[in-house]
Amino acid sequence: MTFALETIKLQQLAAIQELQECNQFTEKFGLTLTGEQIQRLVNERFEALQENGRIEFGEGVLKKLVYAFCSSPYLYQFDYEDTIAALQETFYYFKNESDDRLSDDELITFMKQTFDGKAQGSLEYLAETSLEELCRNARYGYKRNEGESL
């Protein structure tokens, strides 16, 4: 049990470092996270993993979400932390719902395209319509036409 706790602590420290480094990139979009916000997001990552019965080795999805979404015209400093937290939770939930048939990058790409497109920044629309359909298609073997995006 002690080994598992130490492993989690090391993963948390690595995740904190990753998010601190993200600030250097995201500040050009007017977005930064404070030390407290980073700590909360990292804690929420581990809670979301536990709630969804998932484990991660190495780099988590949080950094990928930050890089993917920081350029969104629908992301603002005042709700940056909350939006990233919601996207993280949504990601893990739909990763399970797709039976892991979508890679992390495929799911993030679809989330970003939909968030900036049809959803127009609505987290509810993203989660309740587009991602449900994507996961249904992934589970039941929907094949895209050539050139069709996720």
PDB file of C-alpha atoms in Angstrom:
ATOM      1  CA  MET A   1       0.000   0.000   0.000  1.00  0.00           C
ATOM      2  CA  THR A   2       2.860   2.397   0.802  1.00  0.00           C
ATOM      3  CA  PHE A   3       4.359   1.798  -2.654  1.00  0.00           C
ATOM      4  CA  ALA A   4       1.047   2.664  -4.331  1.00  0.00           C
ATOM      5  CA  LEU A   5       0.746   5.899  -2.348  1.00  0.00           C
ATOM      6  CA  GLU A   6       4.303   6.888  -3.224  1.00  0.00           C
ATOM      7  CA  THR A   7       3.604   6.192  -6.895  1.00  0.00           C
ATOM      8  CA  ILE A   8       0.522   8.415  -6.791  1.00  0.00           C
ATOM      9  CA  LYS A   9       2.511  11.185  -5.080  1.00  0.00           C
ATOM     10  CA  LEU A  10       5.157  11.015  -7.804  1.00  0.00           C
ATOM     11  CA  GLN A  11       2.471  11.116 -10.509  1.00  0.00           C
ATOM     12  CA  GLN A  12       0.875  14.129  -8.845  1.00  0.00           C
ATOM     13  CA  LEU A  13       4.183  15.989  -8.665  1.00  0.00           C
ATOM     14  CA  ALA A  14       4.862  15.228 -12.330  1.00  0.00           C
ATOM     15  CA  ALA A  15       1.370  16.435 -13.292  1.00  0.00           C
ATOM     16  CA  ILE A  16       1.869  19.666 -11.352  1.00  0.00           C
ATOM     17  CA  GLN A  17       5.166  20.261 -13.147  1.00  0.00           C
ATOM     18  CA  GLU A  18       3.531  19.585 -16.539  1.00  0.00           C
ATOM     19  CA  LEU A  19       0.763  22.113 -15.902  1.00  0.00           C
ATOM     20  CA  GLN A  20       3.204  24.734 -14.666  1.00  0.00           C
ATOM     21  CA  GLU A  21       5.107  24.332 -17.928  1.00  0.00           C
ATOM     22  CA  CYS A  22       1.840  24.633 -19.896  1.00  0.00           C
ATOM     23  CA  ASN A  23       1.413  28.173 -18.561  1.00  0.00           C
ATOM     24  CA  GLN A  24       4.350  29.320 -20.683  1.00  0.00           C
ATOM     25  CA  PHE A  25       2.473  28.231 -23.808  1.00  0.00           C
ATOM     26  CA  THR A  26      -1.075  29.178 -22.813  1.00  0.00           C
ATOM     27  CA  GLU A  27      -0.276  32.697 -21.640  1.00  0.00           C
ATOM     28  CA  LYS A  28      -0.139  33.832 -25.277  1.00  0.00           C
ATOM     29  CA  PHE A  29      -3.860  32.963 -25.381  1.00  0.00           C
ATOM     30  CA  GLY A  30      -4.472  34.958 -22.199  1.00  0.00           C
ATOM     31  CA  LEU A  31      -4.817  31.819 -20.078  1.00  0.00           C
ATOM     32  CA  THR A  32      -2.791  30.839 -17.025  1.00  0.00           C
ATOM     33  CA  LEU A  33      -3.358  28.677 -13.990  1.00  0.00           C
ATOM     34  CA  THR A  34      -2.270  29.610 -10.483  1.00  0.00           C
ATOM     35  CA  GLY A  35      -0.523  27.130  -8.226  1.00  0.00           C
ATOM     36  CA  GLU A  36      -3.799  26.539  -6.358  1.00  0.00           C
ATOM     37  CA  GLN A  37      -5.716  25.949  -9.583  1.00  0.00           C
ATOM     38  CA  ILE A  38      -3.079  23.503 -10.796  1.00  0.00           C
ATOM     39  CA  GLN A  39      -3.250  21.600  -7.512  1.00  0.00           C
ATOM     40  CA  ARG A  40      -7.053  21.385  -7.730  1.00  0.00           C
ATOM     41  CA  LEU A  41      -6.942  20.166 -11.342  1.00  0.00           C
ATOM     42  CA  VAL A  42      -4.397  17.492 -10.475  1.00  0.00           C
ATOM     43  CA  ASN A  43      -6.500  16.366  -7.495  1.00  0.00           C
ATOM     44  CA  GLU A  44      -9.579  16.281  -9.727  1.00  0.00           C
ATOM     45  CA  ARG A  45      -7.643  14.180 -12.234  1.00  0.00           C
ATOM     46  CA  PHE A  46      -7.056  11.467  -9.678  1.00  0.00           C
ATOM     47  CA  GLU A  47     -10.638  11.666  -8.421  1.00  0.00           C
ATOM     48  CA  ALA A  48     -11.971  11.386 -11.988  1.00  0.00           C
ATOM     49  CA  LEU A  49      -9.734   8.404 -12.657  1.00  0.00           C
ATOM     50  CA  GLN A  50     -10.983   6.686  -9.515  1.00  0.00           C
ATOM     51  CA  GLU A  51     -14.646   7.495 -10.229  1.00  0.00           C
ATOM     52  CA  ASN A  52     -14.335   6.073 -13.731  1.00  0.00           C
ATOM     53  CA  GLY A  53     -12.330   3.023 -12.670  1.00  0.00           C
ATOM     54  CA  ARG A  54      -9.333   4.052 -14.751  1.00  0.00           C
ATOM     55  CA  ILE A  55      -5.599   4.162 -14.192  1.00  0.00           C
ATOM     56  CA  GLU A  56      -2.944   6.062 -16.098  1.00  0.00           C
ATOM     57  CA  PHE A  57       0.734   5.439 -16.402  1.00  0.00           C
ATOM     58  CA  GLY A  58       3.037   8.298 -17.226  1.00  0.00           C
ATOM     59  CA  GLU A  59       1.687  11.518 -18.634  1.00  0.00           C
ATOM     60  CA  GLY A  60      -2.016  11.999 -18.134  1.00  0.00           C
ATOM     61  CA  VAL A  61      -4.540  13.599 -20.420  1.00  0.00           C
ATOM     62  CA  LEU A  62      -4.676  16.941 -18.606  1.00  0.00           C
ATOM     63  CA  LYS A  63      -1.696  18.434 -20.446  1.00  0.00           C
ATOM     64  CA  LYS A  64      -3.124  17.312 -23.794  1.00  0.00           C
ATOM     65  CA  LEU A  65      -6.464  18.916 -22.985  1.00  0.00           C
ATOM     66  CA  VAL A  66      -4.812  22.198 -22.024  1.00  0.00           C
ATOM     67  CA  TYR A  67      -2.793  22.327 -25.236  1.00  0.00           C
ATOM     68  CA  ALA A  68      -5.748  21.311 -27.395  1.00  0.00           C
ATOM     69  CA  PHE A  69      -8.278  23.725 -25.918  1.00  0.00           C
ATOM     70  CA  CYS A  70      -6.213  26.817 -25.029  1.00  0.00           C
ATOM     71  CA  SER A  71      -6.743  28.281 -28.503  1.00  0.00           C
ATOM     72  CA  SER A  72     -10.520  27.905 -28.350  1.00  0.00           C
ATOM     73  CA  PRO A  73     -12.451  31.127 -28.894  1.00  0.00           C
ATOM     74  CA  TYR A  74     -14.849  29.874 -26.185  1.00  0.00           C
ATOM     75  CA  LEU A  75     -12.292  29.555 -23.392  1.00  0.00           C
ATOM     76  CA  TYR A  76     -11.792  32.544 -21.089  1.00  0.00           C
ATOM     77  CA  GLN A  77      -9.521  33.178 -18.132  1.00  0.00           C
ATOM     78  CA  PHE A  78     -12.432  33.542 -15.698  1.00  0.00           C
ATOM     79  CA  ASP A  79     -13.679  29.978 -16.361  1.00  0.00           C
ATOM     80  CA  TYR A  80     -10.470  28.356 -17.591  1.00  0.00           C
ATOM     81  CA  GLU A  81      -9.947  26.090 -14.575  1.00  0.00           C
ATOM     82  CA  ASP A  82     -13.599  25.002 -14.435  1.00  0.00           C
ATOM     83  CA  THR A  83     -13.733  24.295 -18.166  1.00  0.00           C
ATOM     84  CA  ILE A  84     -10.536  22.234 -18.156  1.00  0.00           C
ATOM     85  CA  ALA A  85     -11.804  20.307 -15.115  1.00  0.00           C
ATOM     86  CA  ALA A  86     -15.118  19.575 -16.873  1.00  0.00           C
ATOM     87  CA  LEU A  87     -13.335  18.543 -20.072  1.00  0.00           C
ATOM     88  CA  GLN A  88     -11.094  16.211 -18.086  1.00  0.00           C
ATOM     89  CA  GLU A  89     -14.049  14.546 -16.370  1.00  0.00           C
ATOM     90  CA  THR A  90     -15.910  14.315 -19.682  1.00  0.00           C
ATOM     91  CA  PHE A  91     -12.871  12.789 -21.349  1.00  0.00           C
ATOM     92  CA  TYR A  92     -12.532   9.966 -18.800  1.00  0.00           C
ATOM     93  CA  TYR A  93     -16.252   9.233 -18.824  1.00  0.00           C
ATOM     94  CA  PHE A  94     -16.406   8.965 -22.607  1.00  0.00           C
ATOM     95  CA  LYS A  95     -13.154   7.048 -22.802  1.00  0.00           C
ATOM     96  CA  ASN A  96     -15.002   4.369 -20.810  1.00  0.00           C
ATOM     97  CA  GLU A  97     -18.198   4.763 -22.838  1.00  0.00           C
ATOM     98  CA  SER A  98     -16.294   4.151 -26.074  1.00  0.00           C
ATOM     99  CA  ASP A  99     -14.886   0.921 -24.627  1.00  0.00           C
ATOM    100  CA  ASP A 100     -11.418   2.405 -25.250  1.00  0.00           C
ATOM    101  CA  ARG A 101     -11.932   2.035 -29.004  1.00  0.00           C
ATOM    102  CA  LEU A 102     -10.850   5.628 -29.510  1.00  0.00           C
ATOM    103  CA  SER A 103      -7.308   6.747 -28.813  1.00  0.00           C
ATOM    104  CA  ASP A 104      -6.794   9.647 -26.440  1.00  0.00           C
ATOM    105  CA  ASP A 105      -5.819  11.875 -29.353  1.00  0.00           C
ATOM    106  CA  GLU A 106      -8.859  10.877 -31.417  1.00  0.00           C
ATOM    107  CA  LEU A 107     -11.223  11.637 -28.569  1.00  0.00           C
ATOM    108  CA  ILE A 108      -9.540  14.961 -27.750  1.00  0.00           C
ATOM    109  CA  THR A 109      -9.564  15.988 -31.419  1.00  0.00           C
ATOM    110  CA  PHE A 110     -13.266  15.218 -31.697  1.00  0.00           C
ATOM    111  CA  MET A 111     -13.991  17.042 -28.440  1.00  0.00           C
ATOM    112  CA  LYS A 112     -12.117  20.148 -29.602  1.00  0.00           C
ATOM    113  CA  GLN A 113     -13.695  20.187 -33.065  1.00  0.00           C
ATOM    114  CA  THR A 114     -17.165  19.840 -31.578  1.00  0.00           C
ATOM    115  CA  PHE A 115     -16.564  22.318 -28.737  1.00  0.00           C
ATOM    116  CA  ASP A 116     -15.373  24.991 -31.172  1.00  0.00           C
ATOM    117  CA  GLY A 117     -17.915  24.003 -33.837  1.00  0.00           C
ATOM    118  CA  LYS A 118     -21.435  22.729 -33.251  1.00  0.00           C
ATOM    119  CA  ALA A 119     -21.279  23.092 -29.470  1.00  0.00           C
ATOM    120  CA  GLN A 120     -20.082  26.724 -29.635  1.00  0.00           C
ATOM    121  CA  GLY A 121     -18.383  26.319 -26.266  1.00  0.00           C
ATOM    122  CA  SER A 122     -21.235  24.437 -24.584  1.00  0.00           C
ATOM    123  CA  LEU A 123     -19.933  21.641 -22.386  1.00  0.00           C
ATOM    124  CA  GLU A 124     -23.467  20.280 -22.067  1.00  0.00           C
ATOM    125  CA  TYR A 125     -23.933  19.997 -25.830  1.00  0.00           C
ATOM    126  CA  LEU A 126     -20.519  18.405 -26.168  1.00  0.00           C
ATOM    127  CA  ALA A 127     -21.222  15.720 -23.567  1.00  0.00           C
ATOM    128  CA  GLU A 128     -24.914  15.082 -24.080  1.00  0.00           C
ATOM    129  CA  THR A 129     -25.148  14.840 -27.851  1.00  0.00           C
ATOM    130  CA  SER A 130     -21.954  14.655 -29.846  1.00  0.00           C
ATOM    131  CA  LEU A 131     -19.889  12.465 -27.539  1.00  0.00           C
ATOM    132  CA  GLU A 132     -22.788  10.103 -26.864  1.00  0.00           C
ATOM    133  CA  GLU A 133     -23.149   9.575 -30.607  1.00  0.00           C
ATOM    134  CA  LEU A 134     -19.407   9.149 -31.118  1.00  0.00           C
ATOM    135  CA  CYS A 135     -19.205   6.508 -28.388  1.00  0.00           C
ATOM    136  CA  ARG A 136     -22.229   4.654 -29.705  1.00  0.00           C
ATOM    137  CA  ASN A 137     -20.585   4.578 -33.112  1.00  0.00           C
ATOM    138  CA  ALA A 138     -17.290   3.382 -31.627  1.00  0.00           C
ATOM    139  CA  ARG A 139     -18.986   0.587 -29.663  1.00  0.00           C
ATOM    140  CA  TYR A 140     -21.073  -0.673 -32.555  1.00  0.00           C
ATOM    141  CA  GLY A 141     -18.491  -0.383 -35.289  1.00  0.00           C
ATOM    142  CA  TYR A 142     -19.675   2.609 -37.285  1.00  0.00           C
ATOM    143  CA  LYS A 143     -17.301   3.141 -40.161  1.00  0.00           C
ATOM    144  CA  ARG A 144     -16.588   6.628 -41.408  1.00  0.00           C
ATOM    145  CA  ASN A 145     -16.508   7.425 -45.081  1.00  0.00           C
ATOM    146  CA  GLU A 146     -13.110   8.298 -46.440  1.00  0.00           C
ATOM    147  CA  GLY A 147     -12.281  11.910 -45.649  1.00  0.00           C
ATOM    148  CA  GLU A 148     -15.018  12.156 -43.000  1.00  0.00           C
ATOM    149  CA  SER A 149     -13.828  13.494 -39.669  1.00  0.00           C
ATOM    150  CA  LEU A 150     -14.655  11.832 -36.378  1.00  0.00           C
TER     151      LEU A 150
END
